Short mmCIF file of C-alpha atoms in Angstrom, two decimals:
data_model
loop_
_atom_site.label_atom_id
_atom_site.label_comp_id
_atom_site.label_asym_id
_atom_site.label_seq_id
_atom_site.Cartn_x
_atom_site.Cartn_y
_atom_site.Cartn_z
CA MET A 23 -0.01 0.06 0.02
CA ARG A 24 1.41 3.34 -1.10
CA PHE A 25 0.38 6.98 -1.22
CA ARG A 26 -0.40 6.81 -4.83
CA ASP A 27 -2.93 3.96 -4.32
CA PHE A 28 -5.11 6.24 -2.26
CA HIS A 29 -8.24 7.81 -3.67
CA LYS A 30 -7.66 11.34 -4.98
CA ASN A 31 -9.75 12.90 -2.36
CA ILE A 32 -7.39 11.54 0.40
CA LYS A 33 -4.24 12.84 -1.60
CA ILE A 34 -5.90 16.25 -1.99
CA ARG A 35 -6.88 16.48 1.67
CA ILE A 36 -3.41 15.50 2.90
CA ILE A 37 -1.58 17.97 0.71
CA GLU A 38 -4.19 20.72 1.27
CA SER A 39 -4.11 20.15 5.11
CA PHE A 40 -0.33 20.27 5.23
CA ILE A 41 -0.40 23.72 3.34
CA SER A 42 -3.20 25.18 5.48
CA ARG A 43 -1.75 24.06 8.80
CA PHE A 44 1.72 25.20 7.81
CA ILE A 45 0.63 28.67 7.18
CA GLY A 46 -1.99 28.63 10.02
CA SER A 47 0.60 27.63 12.50
CA MET A 48 2.47 30.78 11.78
CA ILE A 49 -0.57 32.78 13.02
CA PHE A 50 -3.15 31.13 15.23
CA PRO A 51 -0.94 29.90 18.05
CA PHE A 52 0.04 33.64 18.57
CA MET A 53 -3.46 35.20 18.28
CA SER A 54 -3.98 34.94 22.11
CA ILE A 55 -0.98 37.45 22.33
CA TYR A 56 -2.59 39.64 19.66
CA LEU A 57 -5.92 39.67 21.63
CA ALA A 58 -4.12 40.39 24.95
CA VAL A 59 -2.25 43.26 23.38
CA HIS A 60 -5.56 44.83 22.00
CA PHE A 61 -8.04 43.90 24.69
CA GLY A 62 -6.06 43.06 27.84
CA ALA A 63 -5.31 39.48 29.18
CA LYS A 64 -8.75 39.12 31.00
CA ILE A 65 -10.83 40.10 28.04
CA ALA A 66 -8.61 37.96 25.81
CA GLY A 67 -9.15 34.85 27.82
CA ILE A 68 -13.04 35.44 27.67
CA LEU A 69 -12.80 35.90 23.84
CA LEU A 70 -10.87 32.77 23.42
CA LEU A 71 -13.38 30.88 25.45
CA ILE A 72 -16.16 32.26 23.29
CA ASN A 73 -14.39 31.12 20.33
CA VAL A 74 -13.94 27.54 21.61
CA PHE A 75 -17.64 27.27 22.63
CA VAL A 76 -18.89 28.57 19.24
CA GLY A 77 -16.62 25.98 17.67
CA ILE A 78 -17.96 23.05 19.74
CA GLY A 79 -21.61 24.06 19.05
CA ILE A 80 -21.13 24.57 15.39
CA THR A 81 -19.34 21.05 15.06
CA PHE A 82 -22.63 19.33 16.05
CA VAL A 83 -24.44 21.19 13.44
CA GLY A 84 -21.63 20.48 10.90
CA GLY A 85 -21.70 16.80 11.68
CA TYR A 86 -25.50 16.50 11.11
CA PHE A 87 -25.46 18.72 7.85
CA GLY A 88 -22.64 16.58 6.54
CA ASP A 89 -24.93 13.39 6.77
CA GLN A 90 -28.00 15.34 5.48
CA PHE A 91 -26.54 17.44 2.61
CA GLY A 92 -23.41 15.70 1.60
CA ARG A 93 -19.69 16.06 2.61
CA LYS A 94 -18.55 18.11 -0.30
CA ASN A 95 -21.33 20.71 0.12
CA MET A 96 -20.54 21.34 3.76
CA MET A 97 -16.88 21.43 3.00
CA LEU A 98 -17.35 24.05 0.19
CA VAL A 99 -19.45 26.29 2.26
CA ALA A 100 -16.96 26.12 5.16
CA GLU A 101 -13.97 26.85 2.94
CA ILE A 102 -15.75 29.90 1.35
CA LEU A 103 -16.51 31.26 4.71
CA ARG A 104 -12.82 30.66 5.77
CA LEU A 105 -11.63 32.47 2.70
CA VAL A 106 -13.93 35.45 3.49
CA ALA A 107 -12.65 35.39 7.21
CA PHE A 108 -9.05 35.32 6.28
CA THR A 109 -9.23 37.96 3.56
CA THR A 110 -11.20 40.32 5.89
CA MET A 111 -8.41 39.64 8.59
CA MET A 112 -5.69 40.47 6.07
CA VAL A 113 -7.49 43.78 5.28
CA CYS A 114 -7.99 44.56 8.99
CA ASN A 115 -4.30 44.22 9.72
CA SER A 116 -3.07 45.93 6.66
CA PRO A 117 -0.64 49.15 6.61
CA TRP A 118 -3.81 51.18 5.78
CA PHE A 119 -6.39 49.83 8.16
CA GLU A 120 -6.44 47.96 11.61
CA SER A 121 -9.38 46.54 13.48
CA ALA A 122 -8.93 44.09 16.35
CA SER A 123 -12.60 43.77 16.94
CA ILE A 124 -13.31 42.67 13.20
CA THR A 125 -10.17 40.43 13.47
CA PHE A 126 -11.73 38.55 16.45
CA ALA A 127 -15.13 38.45 14.68
CA MET A 128 -13.39 36.74 11.71
CA MET A 129 -11.56 34.34 14.21
CA THR A 130 -14.99 33.34 15.29
CA VAL A 131 -16.05 32.78 11.70
CA ASN A 132 -13.06 30.60 11.31
CA SER A 133 -14.10 28.55 14.26
CA ILE A 134 -17.43 28.19 12.60
CA SER A 135 -15.82 27.01 9.37
CA TRP A 136 -13.78 24.35 11.27
CA GLY A 137 -16.93 23.17 12.97
CA LEU A 138 -18.74 22.95 9.76
CA ALA A 139 -15.98 21.23 7.74
CA GLY A 140 -14.32 19.17 10.29
CA PRO A 141 -16.84 16.30 10.53
CA ALA A 142 -17.40 16.09 6.80
CA ASN A 143 -13.60 16.04 6.26
CA GLN A 144 -13.05 13.10 8.61
CA ALA A 145 -16.19 11.23 7.31
CA MET A 146 -15.06 11.71 3.82
CA LEU A 147 -11.66 10.15 4.54
CA ILE A 148 -13.49 7.16 5.76
CA ASP A 149 -15.95 7.10 2.87
CA VAL A 150 -13.18 6.84 0.20
CA SER A 151 -10.73 4.54 2.06
CA THR A 152 -10.69 0.77 2.69
CA PRO A 153 -9.93 -0.72 6.07
CA PRO A 154 -6.46 -1.99 4.96
CA GLN A 155 -5.59 1.52 3.90
CA ARG A 156 -6.57 3.48 6.96
CA LYS A 157 -3.53 2.84 9.17
CA LEU A 158 -1.20 4.16 6.52
CA MET A 159 -3.62 7.09 5.67
CA TYR A 160 -3.78 8.25 9.25
CA SER A 161 -0.13 7.79 9.72
CA ILE A 162 0.66 10.04 6.74
CA THR A 163 -1.94 12.43 7.94
CA TYR A 164 -0.53 12.54 11.42
CA TRP A 165 3.02 12.94 10.24
CA ALA A 166 2.10 15.77 7.82
CA ASN A 167 0.16 17.62 10.52
CA ASN A 168 3.02 17.39 12.99
CA LEU A 169 5.65 18.47 10.54
CA SER A 170 3.54 21.40 9.24
CA ILE A 171 2.77 22.62 12.76
CA ALA A 172 6.40 22.30 13.95
CA ILE A 173 7.83 24.31 10.93
CA GLY A 174 5.00 26.66 10.75
CA GLY A 175 5.16 27.45 14.52
CA ILE A 176 8.87 28.16 14.34
CA ILE A 177 8.66 30.41 11.45
CA GLY A 178 5.71 32.20 12.94
CA ALA A 179 7.65 32.98 16.07
CA PHE A 180 9.98 35.09 14.12
CA LEU A 181 7.38 36.60 11.61
CA PHE A 182 4.30 37.08 13.62
CA LYS A 183 4.98 40.44 15.18
CA ASP A 184 6.45 42.41 12.30
CA TYR A 185 4.89 40.65 9.20
CA LEU A 186 1.29 39.79 10.33
CA PHE A 187 -0.26 41.43 7.16
CA GLN A 188 1.98 39.33 4.96
CA LEU A 189 1.09 36.11 6.86
CA PHE A 190 -2.58 36.84 6.60
CA MET A 191 -2.09 37.40 2.85
CA GLY A 192 -0.45 33.85 2.57
CA LEU A 193 -3.23 32.47 4.43
CA SER A 194 -5.86 33.96 2.28
CA VAL A 195 -4.09 32.67 -1.03
CA SER A 196 -3.97 29.17 0.60
CA ALA A 197 -7.62 29.48 1.43
CA MET A 198 -8.50 30.47 -2.19
CA VAL A 199 -6.51 27.34 -3.36
CA VAL A 200 -8.48 25.16 -1.04
CA VAL A 201 -11.74 26.51 -2.26
CA ILE A 202 -10.72 25.72 -5.91
CA LEU A 203 -9.65 22.24 -4.92
CA VAL A 204 -12.89 21.41 -3.10
CA ALA A 205 -15.09 23.04 -5.86
CA PHE A 206 -13.41 21.44 -8.90
CA PHE A 207 -11.26 18.44 -7.79
CA ILE A 208 -12.81 16.75 -4.69
CA GLU A 209 -15.45 14.26 -5.56
CA GLU A 210 -18.67 13.94 -3.49
CA SER A 211 -18.52 10.78 -1.31
CA HIS A 212 -21.85 10.54 0.27
CA VAL A 213 -25.04 11.35 -1.64
CA PRO A 214 -27.94 11.52 1.04
CA THR A 215 -31.53 10.53 0.37
CA ALA A 216 -33.60 13.60 -0.58
CA SER A 217 -35.12 15.36 2.36
CA ASN A 218 -38.20 17.71 2.49
CA LEU A 219 -37.79 18.37 6.23
CA LYS A 220 -38.71 21.88 7.33
CA PRO A 221 -36.22 23.90 9.62
CA HIS A 222 -37.91 23.14 12.86
CA GLN A 223 -37.87 19.21 11.62
CA HIS A 224 -34.14 19.44 11.04
CA VAL A 225 -33.69 20.70 14.68
CA LEU A 226 -35.68 17.85 16.04
CA GLN A 227 -33.93 15.39 13.85
CA LEU A 228 -30.47 16.82 14.85
CA PHE A 229 -31.37 15.89 18.48
CA ALA A 230 -32.66 12.61 17.48
CA THR A 231 -29.53 11.84 15.62
CA TYR A 232 -27.12 12.62 18.50
CA LYS A 233 -29.38 10.74 20.91
CA SER A 234 -28.75 7.73 18.53
CA VAL A 235 -25.14 8.44 18.73
CA LEU A 236 -25.04 8.40 22.43
CA SER A 237 -26.92 5.15 22.54
CA ASP A 238 -24.02 3.54 20.83
CA LYS A 239 -22.21 2.20 23.97
CA LEU A 240 -19.22 0.93 22.21
CA PHE A 241 -18.66 4.34 20.64
CA VAL A 242 -19.20 6.12 23.96
CA MET A 243 -16.78 3.91 25.72
CA PHE A 244 -14.22 4.33 22.92
CA THR A 245 -14.64 8.09 23.19
CA ILE A 246 -14.22 8.14 26.89
CA ALA A 247 -10.89 6.00 26.69
CA GLY A 248 -9.76 8.47 23.97
CA VAL A 249 -10.42 11.37 26.15
CA LEU A 250 -8.55 9.94 29.04
CA ILE A 251 -5.44 8.96 27.00
CA LEU A 252 -5.47 12.29 25.05
CA SER A 253 -5.54 14.23 28.30
CA LEU A 254 -2.04 12.96 29.05
CA GLU A 255 -0.71 14.61 26.08
CA PHE A 256 -1.91 18.02 27.26
CA GLN A 257 -0.38 17.56 30.73
CA LEU A 258 3.11 18.61 29.24
CA THR A 259 1.99 22.15 28.53
CA ASN A 260 -0.18 22.32 31.63
CA TYR A 261 0.56 20.60 34.86
CA ILE A 262 4.01 19.06 33.95
CA GLY A 263 5.23 22.20 32.54
CA ILE A 264 4.24 24.27 35.65
CA ARG A 265 5.74 21.58 37.95
CA LEU A 266 9.02 21.54 36.02
CA SER A 267 9.28 25.40 36.16
CA GLU A 268 8.67 25.33 39.91
CA GLU A 269 10.53 22.35 41.11
CA MET A 270 13.35 21.70 38.64
CA GLU A 271 16.89 23.14 39.49
CA THR A 272 19.07 24.39 36.69
CA GLN A 273 21.05 21.44 35.31
CA GLN A 274 23.78 20.87 32.69
CA PHE A 275 22.66 19.45 29.42
CA LEU A 276 25.32 19.12 26.74
CA LEU A 277 26.67 22.58 26.22
CA TRP A 278 23.74 24.37 27.95
CA GLU A 279 22.46 24.91 31.48
CA ILE A 280 18.74 24.35 31.38
CA ASP A 281 15.99 25.02 33.89
CA GLY A 282 12.46 23.60 33.96
CA VAL A 283 10.98 25.88 31.40
CA LYS A 284 13.73 25.17 28.89
CA THR A 285 13.45 21.44 29.74
CA MET A 286 9.82 21.60 28.69
CA GLY A 287 10.94 23.18 25.37
CA PHE A 288 13.49 20.42 24.74
CA LEU A 289 11.01 17.75 25.58
CA ARG A 290 8.38 19.10 23.17
CA SER A 291 11.17 19.34 20.48
CA GLU A 292 12.09 15.86 21.14
CA ASN A 293 8.56 14.64 20.76
CA THR A 294 7.95 16.55 17.61
CA ILE A 295 11.18 15.48 15.91
CA MET A 296 10.64 11.84 17.07
CA VAL A 297 7.05 11.75 15.69
CA VAL A 298 8.08 13.25 12.35
CA LEU A 299 10.95 10.79 11.87
CA LEU A 300 9.27 7.65 13.26
CA MET A 301 6.11 8.12 11.25
CA LEU A 302 8.13 7.70 8.07
CA PHE A 303 9.01 4.21 8.93
CA ILE A 304 6.33 3.01 11.56
CA THR A 305 4.00 1.23 8.95
CA ARG A 306 7.05 -0.57 7.58
CA ILE A 307 8.28 -1.90 10.79
CA PRO A 308 7.27 -5.68 10.78
CA HIS A 309 5.56 -7.11 13.87
CA LYS A 310 3.25 -10.05 14.68
CA LEU A 311 1.02 -8.20 17.12
CA GLN A 312 -2.63 -7.65 16.45
CA ASP A 313 -4.08 -4.27 16.43
CA LYS A 314 -5.71 -4.78 19.75
CA SER A 315 -2.49 -5.69 21.41
CA VAL A 316 -0.61 -2.71 19.67
CA LEU A 317 -3.40 -0.27 20.89
CA VAL A 318 -3.24 -1.50 24.62
CA LEU A 319 0.63 -1.78 24.64
CA SER A 320 1.09 1.63 23.09
CA CYS A 321 -1.34 3.22 25.46
CA LEU A 322 0.61 1.67 28.39
CA MET A 323 3.84 3.09 27.16
CA PHE A 324 2.12 6.55 26.73
CA THR A 325 0.79 6.22 30.20
CA VAL A 326 3.95 5.22 31.98
CA GLY A 327 5.90 7.92 30.13
CA TYR A 328 3.79 10.64 31.21
CA GLY A 329 3.52 9.28 34.64
CA ALA A 330 7.35 9.54 35.00
CA LEU A 331 7.32 13.13 33.47
CA ALA A 332 4.81 14.18 36.17
CA TYR A 333 7.18 13.28 38.96
CA SER A 334 10.82 13.02 37.91
CA ASN A 335 13.26 16.02 37.79
CA ASN A 336 16.21 13.78 36.36
CA LEU A 337 17.07 15.05 32.89
CA MET A 338 18.05 11.47 31.73
CA ILE A 339 14.84 10.02 32.94
CA LEU A 340 12.75 12.67 31.39
CA PHE A 341 14.29 12.39 27.96
CA VAL A 342 14.21 8.61 28.01
CA MET A 343 10.52 8.49 29.03
CA MET A 344 9.69 11.12 26.46
CA ALA A 345 11.31 8.66 23.84
CA VAL A 346 9.21 5.85 25.33
CA LEU A 347 5.88 7.62 25.29
CA THR A 348 6.62 9.09 21.67
CA VAL A 349 7.08 5.53 20.42
CA GLY A 350 3.69 4.60 22.04
CA GLU A 351 2.22 7.62 20.54
CA VAL A 352 3.19 6.80 16.87
CA PHE A 353 2.02 3.16 17.30
CA ARG A 354 -1.16 4.23 18.97
CA VAL A 355 -2.60 7.03 16.73
CA PRO A 356 -2.94 5.06 13.27
CA VAL A 357 -4.56 1.92 15.15
CA GLU A 358 -6.85 4.19 17.30
CA GLN A 359 -8.09 6.13 14.33
CA SER A 360 -8.40 2.98 12.19
CA TYR A 361 -10.74 1.55 14.80
CA MET A 362 -12.60 4.83 15.07
CA ALA A 363 -13.28 4.75 11.31
CA SER A 364 -14.97 1.19 11.55
CA ILE A 365 -17.59 2.29 14.31
CA PRO A 366 -19.95 4.63 12.62
CA PRO A 367 -22.66 3.52 10.17
CA ASP A 368 -22.35 4.81 6.64
CA ASP A 369 -25.29 7.21 6.91
CA ALA A 370 -24.13 8.87 10.25
CA ARG A 371 -20.38 9.17 9.90
CA SER A 372 -20.30 13.11 10.06
CA SER A 373 -22.43 12.95 13.29
CA TYR A 374 -20.17 10.47 14.90
CA MET A 375 -17.04 12.48 13.96
CA ALA A 376 -18.69 15.55 15.35
CA PHE A 377 -19.11 13.84 18.66
CA ASN A 378 -15.70 12.31 18.50
CA GLY A 379 -14.19 15.90 18.00
CA LEU A 380 -15.24 16.60 21.56
CA LYS A 381 -12.22 14.59 22.73
CA PHE A 382 -9.84 17.49 22.28
CA ASN A 383 -12.01 19.96 24.43
CA LEU A 384 -12.83 17.39 27.17
CA SER A 385 -9.08 16.44 27.31
CA MET A 386 -8.20 20.02 27.70
CA LEU A 387 -10.65 20.31 30.50
CA ILE A 388 -9.00 17.39 32.38
CA ALA A 389 -5.64 18.98 31.93
CA SER A 390 -7.10 22.30 33.27
CA VAL A 391 -8.33 20.52 36.38
CA THR A 392 -5.00 18.96 37.06
CA VAL A 393 -3.37 22.27 36.93
CA THR A 394 -5.78 23.40 39.82
CA LEU A 395 -5.21 20.24 41.82
CA GLY A 396 -1.41 20.56 41.24
CA ALA A 397 -1.45 23.74 43.21
CA ILE A 398 -2.90 21.74 46.25
CA LEU A 399 -1.56 18.27 46.05
CA PRO A 400 2.07 17.17 46.12
CA SER A 401 3.73 16.06 42.89
CA VAL A 402 3.89 12.42 43.87
CA VAL A 403 0.11 12.24 44.33
CA MET A 404 -0.30 14.24 41.09
CA ALA A 405 1.96 11.61 39.22
CA TRP A 406 -0.12 8.84 40.59
CA MET A 407 -3.32 10.48 39.40
CA ILE A 408 -2.14 11.15 36.17
CA LEU A 409 -0.80 7.50 35.69
CA GLY A 410 -4.18 6.38 37.00
CA ILE A 411 -6.12 8.42 34.32
CA GLY A 412 -4.00 6.63 31.57
CA LEU A 413 -4.33 3.30 33.10
CA VAL A 414 -8.15 3.57 33.27
CA GLY A 415 -8.19 4.76 29.60
CA THR A 416 -5.93 1.75 28.72
CA LEU A 417 -8.08 -0.64 30.63
CA ILE A 418 -11.23 0.51 28.70
CA TYR A 419 -9.48 -0.05 25.42
CA HIS A 420 -8.48 -3.62 26.47
CA LEU A 421 -12.14 -4.47 27.50
CA ILE A 422 -13.68 -3.07 24.28
CA THR A 423 -11.27 -4.15 21.68
CA PRO A 424 -13.02 -7.53 20.99
CA ALA A 425 -16.11 -5.64 20.14
CA LEU A 426 -14.10 -3.18 18.07
CA ASP A 427 -12.63 -6.14 16.15
CA LYS A 428 -16.13 -7.47 15.44
CA ARG A 429 -17.48 -3.96 14.45
CA ARG A 430 -14.44 -3.74 11.99
CA GLU A 431 -14.99 -7.20 10.48
CA LEU A 432 -18.72 -6.34 9.89
CA ALA A 433 -17.71 -2.99 8.33
CA GLU A 434 -15.17 -4.82 5.93
CA MET A 435 -17.76 -7.57 5.08
CA LYS A 436 -20.33 -4.82 4.22
CA GLN A 437 -17.72 -2.86 2.10
CA ALA A 438 -16.77 -6.02 0.27
CA VAL A 439 -20.20 -6.65 -0.72
#
């Protein structure tokens, strides 16, 4: 299985996503600074929260609409909105005109676009891929996303302050390219049955759809396990980062003397570099383990690694454990997403993907709670707590993998017919 064997929709989405995330990573990670400068830190925090909650709400609408009106239609509407938002942001941060208020409004429009397009994008990838292709597809997607974010973030750190107008110009051009790709090159992968429902009937059906999604106990348990495991990843920039900055003494590392804050930076760089390098070879590494064993063992490595990072101040242990958890991460992600792709029924994939998108927000919530608890409890207790969160998620995966394998076998049989 090779990249050229994928459906053209997959090839276009991977290339387009790399370009969009590359340019977007030069801007959006720094927009909190932009808002704080123009509105103050307190107001900036409230504005960012509004943005997040708008995105969450629209994601459910986008998931439902993607099943009701087709994936491509939702993607095209979202990308046109995004083009309008980025172009307006460019104009509002030009040498001739500046408006932070309109810029924030367009950030919200961008969140709406992500909410509308996200579930349809993910559902389309499942629509046009076969089960044997998905691990490689998700591996390449994960690799491309990490590489684009890493490079874009570094470049943005140097350019954001003095070249914001030019960055928004590049973002607008990339958005225009995406609109053209979606409009003229992407193929529709889901043609829904004709519906004559009135607006209020769509509202009722939306709630009925997500009630049906929540009644799928296997999917709910899979999502809960995913939230618990993903929350470990956010600990590095939340509780673990704060703990290292407060507890870790300055130590010698090669030619540098580094403190806790710099250590966190090195650990993040180690993770990013290893993910980018390992993902190039991970699908070619031969092993006899079944997917269910790979998922459980990789989650266990991920959990033990973050448990150690939550307690140790020894540089060697920290770097070794980061390597261990990163190996677990690169094995886990393709298998986890491949299982996820086999769970939803064909006519409700966007809705399932919308609900699955909550994993990010719920994981961030858990990470935020641990920051508060970390101010009260000693680090040894927090380390055991973080380890426990990961072990519970791993245990849930262990318990549901037989049912996941059955669900995937049924999906493969149905696709073969």
